Amino acid sequence: MQRGGRGSGRTSRGRDLRALAVRDRLAWFDFTELCATATSTRDYLALAEQFDTWVIGGVPKLADCSPDTRQRFANVVDVWCDKDITTHVLADHSIADTLANGTDVERTASRLAALRPIATTEVH
């Protein structure tokens, strides 16, 4: 891992997951890299050991994602809560619109609400 700039986090299977930026114990991931690739809860737990502050950008409406991607997002939210990760979620829509038709929507919304701050950038 680099001190600043692009970097990666090591998953439980020893694979590097590309981060848009890494500085000390903060990592900025793209939603697609984090949730639309073959990652598991164990991978998120391994990343949580390396980074205690996460930024996840490019979060789309989950209704537009595959069921596997929606499940991975719910899984990473669970890890953030369980490991008390400082989280910044950058979405193009409101959280309600982003989560609509997701996996376990009420639980995920509740867990995200417990993780402040959350940032959304709504597109008009």
Short mmCIF file of C-alpha atoms in Angstrom, two decimals:
data_model
loop_
_atom_site.label_atom_id
_atom_site.label_comp_id
_atom_site.label_asym_id
_atom_site.label_seq_id
_atom_site.Cartn_x
_atom_site.Cartn_y
_atom_site.Cartn_z
CA MET A 1 0.00 0.00 0.00
CA GLN A 2 1.14 3.48 -0.74
CA ARG A 3 1.13 6.41 1.65
CA GLY A 4 -1.00 8.46 -0.74
CA GLY A 5 -2.42 8.02 -4.23
CA ARG A 6 -3.71 4.91 -5.91
CA GLY A 7 -3.27 1.63 -4.14
CA SER A 8 -4.98 -1.59 -3.26
CA GLY A 9 -6.19 -3.67 -0.40
CA ARG A 10 -5.36 -7.34 0.04
CA THR A 11 -8.40 -9.65 0.14
CA SER A 12 -8.73 -12.86 2.12
CA ARG A 13 -7.68 -14.85 -0.95
CA GLY A 14 -4.53 -12.80 -1.39
CA ARG A 15 -5.92 -10.85 -4.35
CA ASP A 16 -5.39 -7.11 -4.54
CA LEU A 17 -8.58 -5.08 -4.80
CA ARG A 18 -7.78 -1.82 -6.61
CA ALA A 19 -8.52 1.36 -4.68
CA LEU A 20 -8.90 4.75 -6.32
CA ALA A 21 -6.88 6.25 -3.47
CA VAL A 22 -5.12 5.05 -0.33
CA ARG A 23 -3.71 7.17 2.46
CA ASP A 24 -2.64 5.57 5.73
CA ARG A 25 -5.75 3.64 6.90
CA LEU A 26 -8.19 5.30 4.48
CA ALA A 27 -9.16 3.69 1.18
CA TRP A 28 -11.40 5.03 -1.57
CA PHE A 29 -13.04 2.28 -3.61
CA ASP A 30 -15.26 2.41 -6.67
CA PHE A 31 -18.59 0.63 -6.19
CA THR A 32 -18.02 -1.56 -9.26
CA GLU A 33 -14.62 -2.73 -8.03
CA LEU A 34 -15.93 -3.38 -4.52
CA CYS A 35 -19.35 -4.91 -5.19
CA ALA A 36 -19.67 -5.96 -8.84
CA THR A 37 -16.62 -8.23 -8.81
CA ALA A 38 -16.28 -11.64 -7.18
CA THR A 39 -15.72 -10.52 -3.59
CA SER A 40 -16.95 -12.14 -0.39
CA THR A 41 -17.69 -11.11 3.16
CA ARG A 42 -14.29 -12.60 4.10
CA ASP A 43 -12.67 -10.22 1.60
CA TYR A 44 -14.45 -7.24 3.18
CA LEU A 45 -13.36 -8.40 6.63
CA ALA A 46 -9.73 -8.61 5.43
CA LEU A 47 -10.00 -5.09 4.01
CA ALA A 48 -11.51 -3.86 7.29
CA GLU A 49 -8.32 -4.99 9.06
CA GLN A 50 -6.30 -2.75 6.73
CA PHE A 51 -8.57 0.31 6.52
CA ASP A 52 -10.71 1.90 9.22
CA THR A 53 -12.02 4.65 6.96
CA TRP A 54 -13.64 3.84 3.63
CA VAL A 55 -14.99 5.99 0.82
CA ILE A 56 -17.12 4.21 -1.77
CA GLY A 57 -17.94 6.21 -4.86
CA GLY A 58 -20.12 5.68 -7.87
CA VAL A 59 -22.91 3.92 -5.99
CA PRO A 60 -25.78 3.44 -8.48
CA LYS A 61 -29.42 2.61 -7.89
CA LEU A 62 -29.28 -0.97 -6.65
CA ALA A 63 -32.34 -1.79 -8.77
CA ASP A 64 -30.02 -1.45 -11.78
CA CYS A 65 -27.53 -3.99 -10.36
CA SER A 66 -27.41 -7.77 -10.46
CA PRO A 67 -28.71 -9.72 -7.46
CA ASP A 68 -25.10 -10.72 -6.60
CA THR A 69 -23.98 -7.09 -6.64
CA ARG A 70 -26.91 -6.05 -4.41
CA GLN A 71 -26.02 -8.83 -1.96
CA ARG A 72 -22.36 -7.80 -1.88
CA PHE A 73 -23.37 -4.23 -1.07
CA ALA A 74 -25.53 -5.46 1.82
CA ASN A 75 -22.61 -7.61 2.98
CA VAL A 76 -20.08 -4.76 2.95
CA VAL A 77 -22.53 -2.52 4.85
CA ASP A 78 -22.79 -5.25 7.50
CA VAL A 79 -18.98 -5.38 7.78
CA TRP A 80 -18.76 -1.58 8.08
CA CYS A 81 -21.23 -1.67 10.98
CA ASP A 82 -19.78 -4.70 12.72
CA LYS A 83 -16.20 -3.35 12.49
CA ASP A 84 -17.18 0.27 13.28
CA ILE A 85 -15.71 1.55 10.01
CA THR A 86 -15.95 5.27 9.26
CA THR A 87 -17.78 5.29 5.95
CA HIS A 88 -18.47 7.83 3.23
CA VAL A 89 -20.95 6.62 0.60
CA LEU A 90 -21.08 8.72 -2.56
CA ALA A 91 -24.21 8.03 -4.59
CA ASP A 92 -25.82 9.70 -7.58
CA HIS A 93 -29.26 9.50 -5.97
CA SER A 94 -30.85 9.81 -2.55
CA ILE A 95 -30.20 6.90 -0.22
CA ALA A 96 -33.88 5.85 -0.51
CA ASP A 97 -33.66 5.78 -4.33
CA THR A 98 -30.27 4.09 -4.22
CA LEU A 99 -31.50 1.28 -1.97
CA ALA A 100 -34.92 0.74 -3.62
CA ASN A 101 -35.23 -2.88 -4.78
CA GLY A 102 -31.92 -3.77 -3.14
CA THR A 103 -31.24 -6.76 -0.91
CA ASP A 104 -32.65 -6.59 2.62
CA VAL A 105 -33.46 -2.90 2.09
CA GLU A 106 -34.76 -2.07 5.57
CA ARG A 107 -31.79 -3.65 7.33
CA THR A 108 -29.28 -2.06 4.95
CA ALA A 109 -30.93 1.38 5.31
CA SER A 110 -30.91 1.04 9.09
CA ARG A 111 -27.26 0.03 9.16
CA LEU A 112 -26.28 2.83 6.77
CA ALA A 113 -28.11 5.34 8.97
CA ALA A 114 -25.91 4.22 11.87
CA LEU A 115 -22.80 4.98 9.80
CA ARG A 116 -22.43 8.71 9.58
CA PRO A 117 -21.38 10.52 7.46
CA ILE A 118 -23.12 9.53 4.26
CA ALA A 119 -22.87 11.82 1.24
CA THR A 120 -25.07 11.73 -1.80
CA THR A 121 -24.78 13.75 -4.94
CA GLU A 122 -28.11 13.74 -6.70
CA VAL A 123 -28.15 14.05 -10.48
CA HIS A 124 -30.95 16.16 -11.93
#
